[in-house]
Amino acid sequence: MPIPDALAARRPALHAALGAWWAASARPLRFRTDPSPWGVLVAEVMAQQTRIDRVEAAWGAFLARFPSPAALADAQPAEVIRAWAGMGYNRRALQLQRAAAEIVARHGGVPPRSVAELQALPGIGPYTARAVAAIAWGLPVGPVDVNVARVVGRLVAAWGAPGDPGERPRPAPLQAWADALVDPAAPATWTHALMDLAATTCRARAPRCTGCPLRTFCAFPAAAAEAAATGAPAAAPVTPRPPAVPFPATNRWLRGRILDRLRALPDGEWTTIAAPLGVHDADAVGRAIAGLAREGLLEARPDGAVRLPSRT
Ligand code: SF4
């Protein structure tokens, strides 16, 4: 599905407006100072499921320890898991190491340029592949995560318009719109700017349309005004969320605490994890350990002792 002709015709002005806003309003993120394909790939994998302030805190140290795909591919898995401390979703650390090994084996030690080749790497999905292609290689492709999808969807008036049944656009048209909107002269700037606009201005629940550089290009403010006049909803209905489970009661918390215990040990040392851990009883701890072992995040002996994994 193409973007509307009226919006397509105004793309140069749209690019200029967002670029000028970003020049004055960019979030000062340290990981953006390294546009190398490896630096960008590491940052984007970290940012997949982790808050940006945590990525900021961890990215520099990780790059200093593993300055190239070869350095990461050669490391002991235990060392990689240690370096991932504080990031959560630790499987990503091992997937990134597998991706680094493929980059060394198949791409001469440098992350590939094409979206297809990037997406073929372990743990790299459509969003991360496009982000690396756009930011590091300057390819005119539009990475779409949930935040960019919101901005693009509102711009193209398919998300949140009055009378809209409330369904979000499907991934395929959203991707096509995002690719069509990219500034081909500055894909990296466009990508960063769109992400910053989503984080600071085009927010999910209360978009700040009044101060938005894209206001005159976007269907949403008009839609919102019309909705106010007619009483129709101005935004897609928000599906009520089920009550949140307290984080310490989750399996994710338990897995993180087990790995943190192992990270605190000297290299190669075995230990046993005593239950209960927080609110988790022995069965839950055992299941978590078994799951971590299946995923290669720890080694477990028949006597119940565990440690971070090694290759030797
Ligand atoms: Fe988002 Fe409002 Fe800007 Fe449109 S005008 S992009 S809805 S903040």
PDB file of C-alpha atoms and ligand atoms in Angstrom:
ATOM      1  CA  MET A   1       0.000   0.000   0.000  1.00  0.00           C
ATOM      2  CA  PRO A   2       1.665   3.274  -1.073  1.00  0.00           C
ATOM      3  CA  ILE A   3       1.713   6.404   1.044  1.00  0.00           C
ATOM      4  CA  PRO A   4      -0.878   9.035   0.022  1.00  0.00           C
ATOM      5  CA  ASP A   5       0.129  11.112  -3.020  1.00  0.00           C
ATOM      6  CA  ALA A   6      -0.224  14.340  -1.077  1.00  0.00           C
ATOM      7  CA  LEU A   7       2.256  13.124   1.518  1.00  0.00           C
ATOM      8  CA  ALA A   8       4.606  11.668  -1.112  1.00  0.00           C
ATOM      9  CA  ALA A   9       4.755  15.008  -2.889  1.00  0.00           C
ATOM     10  CA  ARG A  10       5.819  16.741   0.315  1.00  0.00           C
ATOM     11  CA  ARG A  11       8.566  14.328   1.248  1.00  0.00           C
ATOM     12  CA  PRO A  12      11.463  16.793   0.716  1.00  0.00           C
ATOM     13  CA  ALA A  13       9.816  19.305   3.045  1.00  0.00           C
ATOM     14  CA  LEU A  14       9.037  16.534   5.525  1.00  0.00           C
ATOM     15  CA  HIS A  15      12.683  15.457   5.535  1.00  0.00           C
ATOM     16  CA  ALA A  16      13.848  19.039   6.023  1.00  0.00           C
ATOM     17  CA  ALA A  17      11.420  19.634   8.894  1.00  0.00           C
ATOM     18  CA  LEU A  18      12.382  16.507  10.798  1.00  0.00           C
ATOM     19  CA  GLY A  19      16.096  17.022  10.107  1.00  0.00           C
ATOM     20  CA  ALA A  20      15.999  20.595  11.413  1.00  0.00           C
ATOM     21  CA  TRP A  21      14.109  19.515  14.527  1.00  0.00           C
ATOM     22  CA  TRP A  22      16.582  16.720  15.195  1.00  0.00           C
ATOM     23  CA  ALA A  23      19.590  19.011  14.765  1.00  0.00           C
ATOM     24  CA  ALA A  24      18.265  20.991  17.726  1.00  0.00           C
ATOM     25  CA  SER A  25      16.556  18.258  19.731  1.00  0.00           C
ATOM     26  CA  ALA A  26      18.497  15.004  19.336  1.00  0.00           C
ATOM     27  CA  ARG A  27      18.826  12.883  22.451  1.00  0.00           C
ATOM     28  CA  PRO A  28      22.525  12.884  23.418  1.00  0.00           C
ATOM     29  CA  LEU A  29      23.162   9.143  23.172  1.00  0.00           C
ATOM     30  CA  ARG A  30      26.771   8.049  23.353  1.00  0.00           C
ATOM     31  CA  PHE A  31      26.312   4.928  21.247  1.00  0.00           C
ATOM     32  CA  ARG A  32      25.328   7.103  18.324  1.00  0.00           C
ATOM     33  CA  THR A  33      28.830   8.556  18.257  1.00  0.00           C
ATOM     34  CA  ASP A  34      30.114   5.322  16.698  1.00  0.00           C
ATOM     35  CA  PRO A  35      28.603   4.828  13.244  1.00  0.00           C
ATOM     36  CA  SER A  36      30.678   1.697  12.540  1.00  0.00           C
ATOM     37  CA  PRO A  37      28.625  -1.322  11.469  1.00  0.00           C
ATOM     38  CA  TRP A  38      29.792  -3.314  14.496  1.00  0.00           C
ATOM     39  CA  GLY A  39      29.114  -0.501  16.967  1.00  0.00           C
ATOM     40  CA  VAL A  40      25.660   0.046  15.489  1.00  0.00           C
ATOM     41  CA  LEU A  41      24.861  -3.661  15.464  1.00  0.00           C
ATOM     42  CA  VAL A  42      25.808  -4.055  19.130  1.00  0.00           C
ATOM     43  CA  ALA A  43      23.785  -0.985  20.123  1.00  0.00           C
ATOM     44  CA  GLU A  44      20.719  -2.103  18.202  1.00  0.00           C
ATOM     45  CA  VAL A  45      20.798  -5.636  19.633  1.00  0.00           C
ATOM     46  CA  MET A  46      21.130  -4.174  23.124  1.00  0.00           C
ATOM     47  CA  ALA A  47      18.269  -1.753  22.507  1.00  0.00           C
ATOM     48  CA  GLN A  48      15.895  -4.476  21.302  1.00  0.00           C
ATOM     49  CA  GLN A  49      14.489  -5.164  24.763  1.00  0.00           C
ATOM     50  CA  THR A  50      16.408  -2.896  27.117  1.00  0.00           C
ATOM     51  CA  ARG A  51      15.828   0.674  28.267  1.00  0.00           C
ATOM     52  CA  ILE A  52      17.979   3.183  26.471  1.00  0.00           C
ATOM     53  CA  ASP A  53      19.694   4.417  29.663  1.00  0.00           C
ATOM     54  CA  ARG A  54      20.897   0.883  30.370  1.00  0.00           C
ATOM     55  CA  VAL A  55      22.200   0.557  26.826  1.00  0.00           C
ATOM     56  CA  GLU A  56      24.037   3.829  27.337  1.00  0.00           C
ATOM     57  CA  ALA A  57      25.653   2.471  30.493  1.00  0.00           C
ATOM     58  CA  ALA A  58      26.726  -0.870  29.011  1.00  0.00           C
ATOM     59  CA  TRP A  59      27.495  -0.258  25.340  1.00  0.00           C
ATOM     60  CA  GLY A  60      30.899   1.438  25.740  1.00  0.00           C
ATOM     61  CA  ALA A  61      32.322  -1.211  28.058  1.00  0.00           C
ATOM     62  CA  PHE A  62      31.040  -4.018  25.844  1.00  0.00           C
ATOM     63  CA  LEU A  63      32.646  -2.457  22.756  1.00  0.00           C
ATOM     64  CA  ALA A  64      35.879  -1.854  24.633  1.00  0.00           C
ATOM     65  CA  ARG A  65      36.025  -5.530  25.574  1.00  0.00           C
ATOM     66  CA  PHE A  66      34.802  -6.827  22.188  1.00  0.00           C
ATOM     67  CA  PRO A  67      35.871  -4.196  19.664  1.00  0.00           C
ATOM     68  CA  SER A  68      35.187  -6.412  16.652  1.00  0.00           C
ATOM     69  CA  PRO A  69      33.082  -9.404  15.665  1.00  0.00           C
ATOM     70  CA  ALA A  70      36.262 -11.506  15.787  1.00  0.00           C
ATOM     71  CA  ALA A  71      36.933 -10.521  19.394  1.00  0.00           C
ATOM     72  CA  LEU A  72      33.424 -11.500  20.418  1.00  0.00           C
ATOM     73  CA  ALA A  73      33.458 -14.712  18.401  1.00  0.00           C
ATOM     74  CA  ASP A  74      36.709 -15.790  20.105  1.00  0.00           C
ATOM     75  CA  ALA A  75      35.547 -15.080  23.675  1.00  0.00           C
ATOM     76  CA  GLN A  76      34.418 -17.634  26.209  1.00  0.00           C
ATOM     77  CA  PRO A  77      30.615 -17.647  26.496  1.00  0.00           C
ATOM     78  CA  ALA A  78      30.966 -17.021  30.235  1.00  0.00           C
ATOM     79  CA  GLU A  79      32.820 -13.800  29.523  1.00  0.00           C
ATOM     80  CA  VAL A  80      30.147 -12.660  27.081  1.00  0.00           C
ATOM     81  CA  ILE A  81      27.400 -13.343  29.619  1.00  0.00           C
ATOM     82  CA  ARG A  82      29.348 -11.402  32.245  1.00  0.00           C
ATOM     83  CA  ALA A  83      29.695  -8.437  29.886  1.00  0.00           C
ATOM     84  CA  TRP A  84      25.929  -8.489  29.314  1.00  0.00           C
ATOM     85  CA  ALA A  85      25.222  -7.835  33.008  1.00  0.00           C
ATOM     86  CA  GLY A  86      22.388  -5.378  33.594  1.00  0.00           C
ATOM     87  CA  MET A  87      20.911  -5.782  30.128  1.00  0.00           C
ATOM     88  CA  GLY A  88      18.451  -8.632  30.767  1.00  0.00           C
ATOM     89  CA  TYR A  89      17.216 -11.090  28.159  1.00  0.00           C
ATOM     90  CA  ASN A  90      20.619 -12.753  28.275  1.00  0.00           C
ATOM     91  CA  ARG A  91      19.983 -15.039  25.317  1.00  0.00           C
ATOM     92  CA  ARG A  92      20.741 -12.040  23.167  1.00  0.00           C
ATOM     93  CA  ALA A  93      24.358 -12.113  24.355  1.00  0.00           C
ATOM     94  CA  LEU A  94      24.891 -15.618  23.029  1.00  0.00           C
ATOM     95  CA  GLN A  95      22.952 -14.886  19.850  1.00  0.00           C
ATOM     96  CA  LEU A  96      25.138 -11.852  19.278  1.00  0.00           C
ATOM     97  CA  GLN A  97      28.191 -14.049  19.729  1.00  0.00           C
ATOM     98  CA  ARG A  98      26.801 -16.513  17.168  1.00  0.00           C
ATOM     99  CA  ALA A  99      26.126 -13.614  14.813  1.00  0.00           C
ATOM    100  CA  ALA A 100      29.725 -12.450  15.315  1.00  0.00           C
ATOM    101  CA  ALA A 101      30.992 -15.925  14.419  1.00  0.00           C
ATOM    102  CA  GLU A 102      28.948 -15.873  11.195  1.00  0.00           C
ATOM    103  CA  ILE A 103      30.186 -12.386  10.370  1.00  0.00           C
ATOM    104  CA  VAL A 104      33.748 -13.663  10.712  1.00  0.00           C
ATOM    105  CA  ALA A 105      33.083 -16.871   8.771  1.00  0.00           C
ATOM    106  CA  ARG A 106      30.962 -15.456   5.938  1.00  0.00           C
ATOM    107  CA  HIS A 107      31.480 -11.705   5.743  1.00  0.00           C
ATOM    108  CA  GLY A 108      35.177 -11.094   6.303  1.00  0.00           C
ATOM    109  CA  GLY A 109      34.699  -9.910   9.874  1.00  0.00           C
ATOM    110  CA  VAL A 110      32.472  -6.925   9.006  1.00  0.00           C
ATOM    111  CA  PRO A 111      28.670  -6.888   9.388  1.00  0.00           C
ATOM    112  CA  PRO A 112      27.141  -7.189   5.911  1.00  0.00           C
ATOM    113  CA  ARG A 113      25.414  -4.332   4.105  1.00  0.00           C
ATOM    114  CA  SER A 114      22.227  -5.822   2.785  1.00  0.00           C
ATOM    115  CA  VAL A 115      19.075  -6.202   4.832  1.00  0.00           C
ATOM    116  CA  ALA A 116      18.731  -9.815   3.682  1.00  0.00           C
ATOM    117  CA  GLU A 117      22.254 -10.753   4.788  1.00  0.00           C
ATOM    118  CA  LEU A 118      21.891  -8.935   8.089  1.00  0.00           C
ATOM    119  CA  GLN A 119      18.556 -10.580   8.761  1.00  0.00           C
ATOM    120  CA  ALA A 120      20.084 -13.996   8.110  1.00  0.00           C
ATOM    121  CA  LEU A 121      22.364 -13.547  11.154  1.00  0.00           C
ATOM    122  CA  PRO A 122      21.310 -15.204  14.431  1.00  0.00           C
ATOM    123  CA  GLY A 123      19.093 -12.992  16.552  1.00  0.00           C
ATOM    124  CA  ILE A 124      18.724 -10.268  13.910  1.00  0.00           C
ATOM    125  CA  GLY A 125      15.156  -9.479  12.903  1.00  0.00           C
ATOM    126  CA  PRO A 126      13.715  -7.088  10.319  1.00  0.00           C
ATOM    127  CA  TYR A 127      13.987  -4.059  12.605  1.00  0.00           C
ATOM    128  CA  THR A 128      17.617  -4.543  13.617  1.00  0.00           C
ATOM    129  CA  ALA A 129      18.684  -5.452  10.076  1.00  0.00           C
ATOM    130  CA  ARG A 130      17.159  -2.260   8.699  1.00  0.00           C
ATOM    131  CA  ALA A 131      18.547  -0.147  11.522  1.00  0.00           C
ATOM    132  CA  VAL A 132      22.097  -1.326  10.807  1.00  0.00           C
ATOM    133  CA  ALA A 133      21.596  -0.960   7.048  1.00  0.00           C
ATOM    134  CA  ALA A 134      20.260   2.590   7.410  1.00  0.00           C
ATOM    135  CA  ILE A 135      22.492   3.910  10.203  1.00  0.00           C
ATOM    136  CA  ALA A 136      25.787   2.197   9.433  1.00  0.00           C
ATOM    137  CA  TRP A 137      25.569   1.682   5.681  1.00  0.00           C
ATOM    138  CA  GLY A 138      23.321   4.570   4.626  1.00  0.00           C
ATOM    139  CA  LEU A 139      20.790   2.403   2.832  1.00  0.00           C
ATOM    140  CA  PRO A 140      17.371   4.039   2.316  1.00  0.00           C
ATOM    141  CA  VAL A 141      15.356   1.595   4.398  1.00  0.00           C
ATOM    142  CA  GLY A 142      13.055   2.335   7.318  1.00  0.00           C
ATOM    143  CA  PRO A 143      13.405   0.271  10.504  1.00  0.00           C
ATOM    144  CA  VAL A 144      10.016  -0.212  12.157  1.00  0.00           C
ATOM    145  CA  ASP A 145       9.678  -0.912  15.850  1.00  0.00           C
ATOM    146  CA  VAL A 146       6.533  -0.247  17.850  1.00  0.00           C
ATOM    147  CA  ASN A 147       7.442   3.417  18.319  1.00  0.00           C
ATOM    148  CA  VAL A 148       8.279   4.163  14.707  1.00  0.00           C
ATOM    149  CA  ALA A 149       5.147   2.263  13.699  1.00  0.00           C
ATOM    150  CA  ARG A 150       3.118   4.672  15.800  1.00  0.00           C
ATOM    151  CA  VAL A 151       4.572   7.776  14.134  1.00  0.00           C
ATOM    152  CA  VAL A 152       4.383   6.356  10.633  1.00  0.00           C
ATOM    153  CA  GLY A 153       0.872   5.072  11.192  1.00  0.00           C
ATOM    154  CA  ARG A 154      -0.329   8.449  12.434  1.00  0.00           C
ATOM    155  CA  LEU A 155       1.409  10.307   9.634  1.00  0.00           C
ATOM    156  CA  VAL A 156      -0.284   8.144   7.063  1.00  0.00           C
ATOM    157  CA  ALA A 157      -3.616   8.478   8.858  1.00  0.00           C
ATOM    158  CA  ALA A 158      -4.133   4.770   9.194  1.00  0.00           C
ATOM    159  CA  TRP A 159      -3.817   4.668  12.910  1.00  0.00           C
ATOM    160  CA  GLY A 160      -5.948   6.649  15.264  1.00  0.00           C
ATOM    161  CA  ALA A 161      -8.203   8.441  12.777  1.00  0.00           C
ATOM    162  CA  PRO A 162     -11.798   9.086  13.867  1.00  0.00           C
ATOM    163  CA  GLY A 163     -13.999   6.220  12.868  1.00  0.00           C
ATOM    164  CA  ASP A 164     -10.982   3.968  12.594  1.00  0.00           C
ATOM    165  CA  PRO A 165     -11.956   0.552  13.949  1.00  0.00           C
ATOM    166  CA  GLY A 166      -8.894   0.783  16.147  1.00  0.00           C
ATOM    167  CA  GLU A 167      -6.834  -1.861  14.452  1.00  0.00           C
ATOM    168  CA  ARG A 168      -3.203  -1.068  13.950  1.00  0.00           C
ATOM    169  CA  PRO A 169      -1.897  -1.266  10.394  1.00  0.00           C
ATOM    170  CA  ARG A 170      -0.462  -4.637   9.578  1.00  0.00           C
ATOM    171  CA  PRO A 171       3.317  -5.025   9.460  1.00  0.00           C
ATOM    172  CA  ALA A 172       3.611  -5.232   5.676  1.00  0.00           C
ATOM    173  CA  PRO A 173       1.979  -1.871   4.861  1.00  0.00           C
ATOM    174  CA  LEU A 174       3.724  -0.236   7.820  1.00  0.00           C
ATOM    175  CA  GLN A 175       7.066  -1.441   6.502  1.00  0.00           C
ATOM    176  CA  ALA A 176       6.229  -0.220   3.005  1.00  0.00           C
ATOM    177  CA  TRP A 177       5.273   3.217   4.353  1.00  0.00           C
ATOM    178  CA  ALA A 178       8.397   3.430   6.504  1.00  0.00           C
ATOM    179  CA  ASP A 179      10.591   2.558   3.525  1.00  0.00           C
ATOM    180  CA  ALA A 180       8.752   5.086   1.353  1.00  0.00           C
ATOM    181  CA  LEU A 181       9.166   7.899   3.888  1.00  0.00           C
ATOM    182  CA  VAL A 182      12.934   7.543   4.475  1.00  0.00           C
ATOM    183  CA  ASP A 183      15.096  10.484   3.512  1.00  0.00           C
ATOM    184  CA  PRO A 184      17.312   8.848   0.852  1.00  0.00           C
ATOM    185  CA  ALA A 185      19.964  11.543   1.336  1.00  0.00           C
ATOM    186  CA  ALA A 186      20.300  10.916   5.069  1.00  0.00           C
ATOM    187  CA  PRO A 187      18.879   7.548   6.183  1.00  0.00           C
ATOM    188  CA  ALA A 188      20.822   7.546   9.463  1.00  0.00           C
ATOM    189  CA  THR A 189      19.619  11.006  10.480  1.00  0.00           C
ATOM    190  CA  TRP A 190      16.076  10.138   9.459  1.00  0.00           C
ATOM    191  CA  THR A 191      16.146   6.931  11.496  1.00  0.00           C
ATOM    192  CA  HIS A 192      17.541   8.561  14.631  1.00  0.00           C
ATOM    193  CA  ALA A 193      15.182  11.512  14.319  1.00  0.00           C
ATOM    194  CA  LEU A 194      12.089   9.378  13.905  1.00  0.00           C
ATOM    195  CA  MET A 195      13.041   7.355  16.971  1.00  0.00           C
ATOM    196  CA  ASP A 196      13.624  10.509  19.004  1.00  0.00           C
ATOM    197  CA  LEU A 197      10.356  12.030  17.844  1.00  0.00           C
ATOM    198  CA  ALA A 198       8.523   8.872  18.915  1.00  0.00           C
ATOM    199  CA  ALA A 199      10.213   8.939  22.334  1.00  0.00           C
ATOM    200  CA  THR A 200       9.773  12.613  23.137  1.00  0.00           C
ATOM    201  CA  THR A 201       6.895  13.998  21.083  1.00  0.00           C
ATOM    202  CA  CYS A 202       4.737  11.463  19.256  1.00  0.00           C
ATOM    203  CA  ARG A 203       4.125   9.502  22.439  1.00  0.00           C
ATOM    204  CA  ALA A 204       1.673   6.659  22.620  1.00  0.00           C
ATOM    205  CA  ARG A 205      -0.894   8.098  24.995  1.00  0.00           C
ATOM    206  CA  ALA A 206      -0.428  11.848  24.822  1.00  0.00           C
ATOM    207  CA  PRO A 207       1.240  12.977  21.610  1.00  0.00           C
ATOM    208  CA  ARG A 208       2.567  16.537  21.795  1.00  0.00           C
ATOM    209  CA  CYS A 209       1.217  17.557  18.417  1.00  0.00           C
ATOM    210  CA  THR A 210       1.416  21.260  19.141  1.00  0.00           C
ATOM    211  CA  GLY A 211       5.199  21.244  19.273  1.00  0.00           C
ATOM    212  CA  CYS A 212       5.725  18.567  16.643  1.00  0.00           C
ATOM    213  CA  PRO A 213       7.819  19.404  13.562  1.00  0.00           C
ATOM    214  CA  LEU A 214       5.614  17.118  11.468  1.00  0.00           C
ATOM    215  CA  ARG A 215       2.341  18.687  12.529  1.00  0.00           C
ATOM    216  CA  THR A 216       1.585  20.195   9.140  1.00  0.00           C
ATOM    217  CA  PHE A 217       2.286  16.881   7.427  1.00  0.00           C
ATOM    218  CA  CYS A 218       0.397  14.646   9.791  1.00  0.00           C
ATOM    219  CA  ALA A 219      -3.215  13.584   9.564  1.00  0.00           C
ATOM    220  CA  PHE A 220      -3.475  12.943  13.274  1.00  0.00           C
ATOM    221  CA  PRO A 221      -3.888  16.512  14.605  1.00  0.00           C
ATOM    222  CA  ALA A 222      -6.702  17.154  12.148  1.00  0.00           C
ATOM    223  CA  ALA A 223      -8.187  13.829  13.070  1.00  0.00           C
ATOM    224  CA  ALA A 224      -7.942  14.674  16.734  1.00  0.00           C
ATOM    225  CA  ALA A 225      -9.606  18.054  16.211  1.00  0.00           C
ATOM    226  CA  GLU A 226     -12.398  16.475  14.224  1.00  0.00           C
ATOM    227  CA  ALA A 227     -12.816  13.837  16.859  1.00  0.00           C
ATOM    228  CA  ALA A 228     -13.117  16.489  19.546  1.00  0.00           C
ATOM    229  CA  ALA A 229     -15.824  18.203  17.516  1.00  0.00           C
ATOM    230  CA  THR A 230     -17.795  15.047  16.845  1.00  0.00           C
ATOM    231  CA  GLY A 231     -17.157  13.209  20.049  1.00  0.00           C
ATOM    232  CA  ALA A 232     -15.499  10.343  18.227  1.00  0.00           C
ATOM    233  CA  PRO A 233     -12.383   8.805  19.761  1.00  0.00           C
ATOM    234  CA  ALA A 234      -9.207  10.599  18.649  1.00  0.00           C
ATOM    235  CA  ALA A 235      -6.977   7.620  19.073  1.00  0.00           C
ATOM    236  CA  ALA A 236      -7.171   3.925  18.583  1.00  0.00           C
ATOM    237  CA  PRO A 237      -8.873   2.307  21.566  1.00  0.00           C
ATOM    238  CA  VAL A 238      -6.413   1.182  24.174  1.00  0.00           C
ATOM    239  CA  THR A 239      -6.853  -2.477  25.052  1.00  0.00           C
ATOM    240  CA  PRO A 240      -6.971  -2.779  28.831  1.00  0.00           C
ATOM    241  CA  ARG A 241      -3.877  -4.500  30.115  1.00  0.00           C
ATOM    242  CA  PRO A 242      -4.197  -7.395  32.542  1.00  0.00           C
ATOM    243  CA  PRO A 243      -2.891  -6.604  36.026  1.00  0.00           C
ATOM    244  CA  ALA A 244       0.905  -6.718  35.987  1.00  0.00           C
ATOM    245  CA  VAL A 245       2.687  -9.529  37.821  1.00  0.00           C
ATOM    246  CA  PRO A 246       5.219  -8.016  40.271  1.00  0.00           C
ATOM    247  CA  PHE A 247       8.646  -8.318  38.646  1.00  0.00           C
ATOM    248  CA  PRO A 248      10.222 -10.359  41.485  1.00  0.00           C
ATOM    249  CA  ALA A 249       7.491 -12.968  40.945  1.00  0.00           C
ATOM    250  CA  THR A 250       8.400 -13.489  37.290  1.00  0.00           C
ATOM    251  CA  ASN A 251      10.548 -16.175  35.746  1.00  0.00           C
ATOM    252  CA  ARG A 252      12.558 -13.409  34.131  1.00  0.00           C
ATOM    253  CA  TRP A 253      13.532 -12.040  37.547  1.00  0.00           C
ATOM    254  CA  LEU A 254      14.475 -15.528  38.734  1.00  0.00           C
ATOM    255  CA  ARG A 255      16.638 -16.248  35.682  1.00  0.00           C
ATOM    256  CA  GLY A 256      18.367 -12.911  36.108  1.00  0.00           C
ATOM    257  CA  ARG A 257      19.150 -13.532  39.784  1.00  0.00           C
ATOM    258  CA  ILE A 258      20.573 -16.995  39.015  1.00  0.00           C
ATOM    259  CA  LEU A 259      22.861 -15.593  36.341  1.00  0.00           C
ATOM    260  CA  ASP A 260      23.873 -12.712  38.608  1.00  0.00           C
ATOM    261  CA  ARG A 261      24.936 -15.254  41.255  1.00  0.00           C
ATOM    262  CA  LEU A 262      27.082 -17.029  38.681  1.00  0.00           C
ATOM    263  CA  ARG A 263      28.554 -13.805  37.353  1.00  0.00           C
ATOM    264  CA  ALA A 264      29.811 -13.034  40.848  1.00  0.00           C
ATOM    265  CA  LEU A 265      31.907 -16.219  40.965  1.00  0.00           C
ATOM    266  CA  PRO A 266      35.475 -16.582  39.710  1.00  0.00           C
ATOM    267  CA  ASP A 267      35.877 -18.068  36.216  1.00  0.00           C
ATOM    268  CA  GLY A 268      35.061 -21.768  36.049  1.00  0.00           C
ATOM    269  CA  GLU A 269      33.880 -22.088  39.667  1.00  0.00           C
ATOM    270  CA  TRP A 270      30.863 -24.330  40.344  1.00  0.00           C
ATOM    271  CA  THR A 271      28.196 -23.510  42.906  1.00  0.00           C
ATOM    272  CA  THR A 272      24.753 -24.594  43.962  1.00  0.00           C
ATOM    273  CA  ILE A 273      21.770 -22.266  43.948  1.00  0.00           C
ATOM    274  CA  ALA A 274      19.843 -22.644  47.161  1.00  0.00           C
ATOM    275  CA  ALA A 275      16.065 -22.370  47.078  1.00  0.00           C
ATOM    276  CA  PRO A 276      13.903 -20.541  47.736  1.00  0.00           C
ATOM    277  CA  LEU A 277      15.069 -17.535  45.757  1.00  0.00           C
ATOM    278  CA  GLY A 278      12.735 -14.689  46.589  1.00  0.00           C
ATOM    279  CA  VAL A 279       9.230 -16.067  46.224  1.00  0.00           C
ATOM    280  CA  HIS A 280      10.417 -18.949  43.989  1.00  0.00           C
ATOM    281  CA  ASP A 281      10.480 -22.424  45.516  1.00  0.00           C
ATOM    282  CA  ALA A 282      12.848 -25.281  44.713  1.00  0.00           C
ATOM    283  CA  ASP A 283      10.750 -26.542  41.783  1.00  0.00           C
ATOM    284  CA  ALA A 284      10.704 -23.107  40.177  1.00  0.00           C
ATOM    285  CA  VAL A 285      14.431 -22.652  40.704  1.00  0.00           C
ATOM    286  CA  GLY A 286      15.074 -26.098  39.208  1.00  0.00           C
ATOM    287  CA  ARG A 287      12.957 -25.328  36.161  1.00  0.00           C
ATOM    288  CA  ALA A 288      14.705 -22.006  35.667  1.00  0.00           C
ATOM    289  CA  ILE A 289      18.124 -23.661  35.883  1.00  0.00           C
ATOM    290  CA  ALA A 290      17.065 -26.329  33.397  1.00  0.00           C
ATOM    291  CA  GLY A 291      15.827 -23.666  31.003  1.00  0.00           C
ATOM    292  CA  LEU A 292      19.025 -21.643  31.280  1.00  0.00           C
ATOM    293  CA  ALA A 293      21.056 -24.810  30.666  1.00  0.00           C
ATOM    294  CA  ARG A 294      19.008 -25.680  27.558  1.00  0.00           C
ATOM    295  CA  GLU A 295      19.699 -22.212  26.190  1.00  0.00           C
ATOM    296  CA  GLY A 296      23.433 -22.492  26.829  1.00  0.00           C
ATOM    297  CA  LEU A 297      23.464 -19.772  29.469  1.00  0.00           C
ATOM    298  CA  LEU A 298      24.865 -22.058  32.178  1.00  0.00           C
ATOM    299  CA  GLU A 299      26.310 -25.539  32.649  1.00  0.00           C
ATOM    300  CA  ALA A 300      24.675 -27.900  35.143  1.00  0.00           C
ATOM    301  CA  ARG A 301      26.151 -31.071  36.646  1.00  0.00           C
ATOM    302  CA  PRO A 302      24.058 -34.086  37.671  1.00  0.00           C
ATOM    303  CA  ASP A 303      24.750 -33.226  41.329  1.00  0.00           C
ATOM    304  CA  GLY A 304      23.011 -29.854  40.817  1.00  0.00           C
ATOM    305  CA  ALA A 305      26.127 -27.673  40.701  1.00  0.00           C
ATOM    306  CA  VAL A 306      26.066 -24.896  38.086  1.00  0.00           C
ATOM    307  CA  ARG A 307      28.438 -22.373  36.536  1.00  0.00           C
ATOM    308  CA  LEU A 308      28.635 -20.034  33.584  1.00  0.00           C
ATOM    309  CA  PRO A 309      29.385 -21.914  30.347  1.00  0.00           C
ATOM    310  CA  SER A 310      32.806 -22.418  28.843  1.00  0.00           C
ATOM    311  CA  ARG A 311      33.951 -24.034  25.644  1.00  0.00           C
ATOM    312  CA  THR A 312      36.698 -26.137  27.235  1.00  0.00           C
TER     313      THR A 312
HETATM  314 FE1  SF4 B   1       2.681  12.420  16.181  1.00  0.00          FE
HETATM  315 FE2  SF4 B   1       1.122  14.554  16.562  1.00  0.00          FE
HETATM  316 FE3  SF4 B   1       3.481  14.812  15.366  1.00  0.00          FE
HETATM  317 FE4  SF4 B   1       1.480  13.580  14.110  1.00  0.00          FE
HETATM  318  S1  SF4 B   1       1.574  15.748  14.710  1.00  0.00           S
HETATM  319  S2  SF4 B   1       3.635  12.892  14.189  1.00  0.00           S
HETATM  320  S3  SF4 B   1       0.461  12.517  15.820  1.00  0.00           S
HETATM  321  S4  SF4 B   1       3.111  14.200  17.519  1.00  0.00           S
END
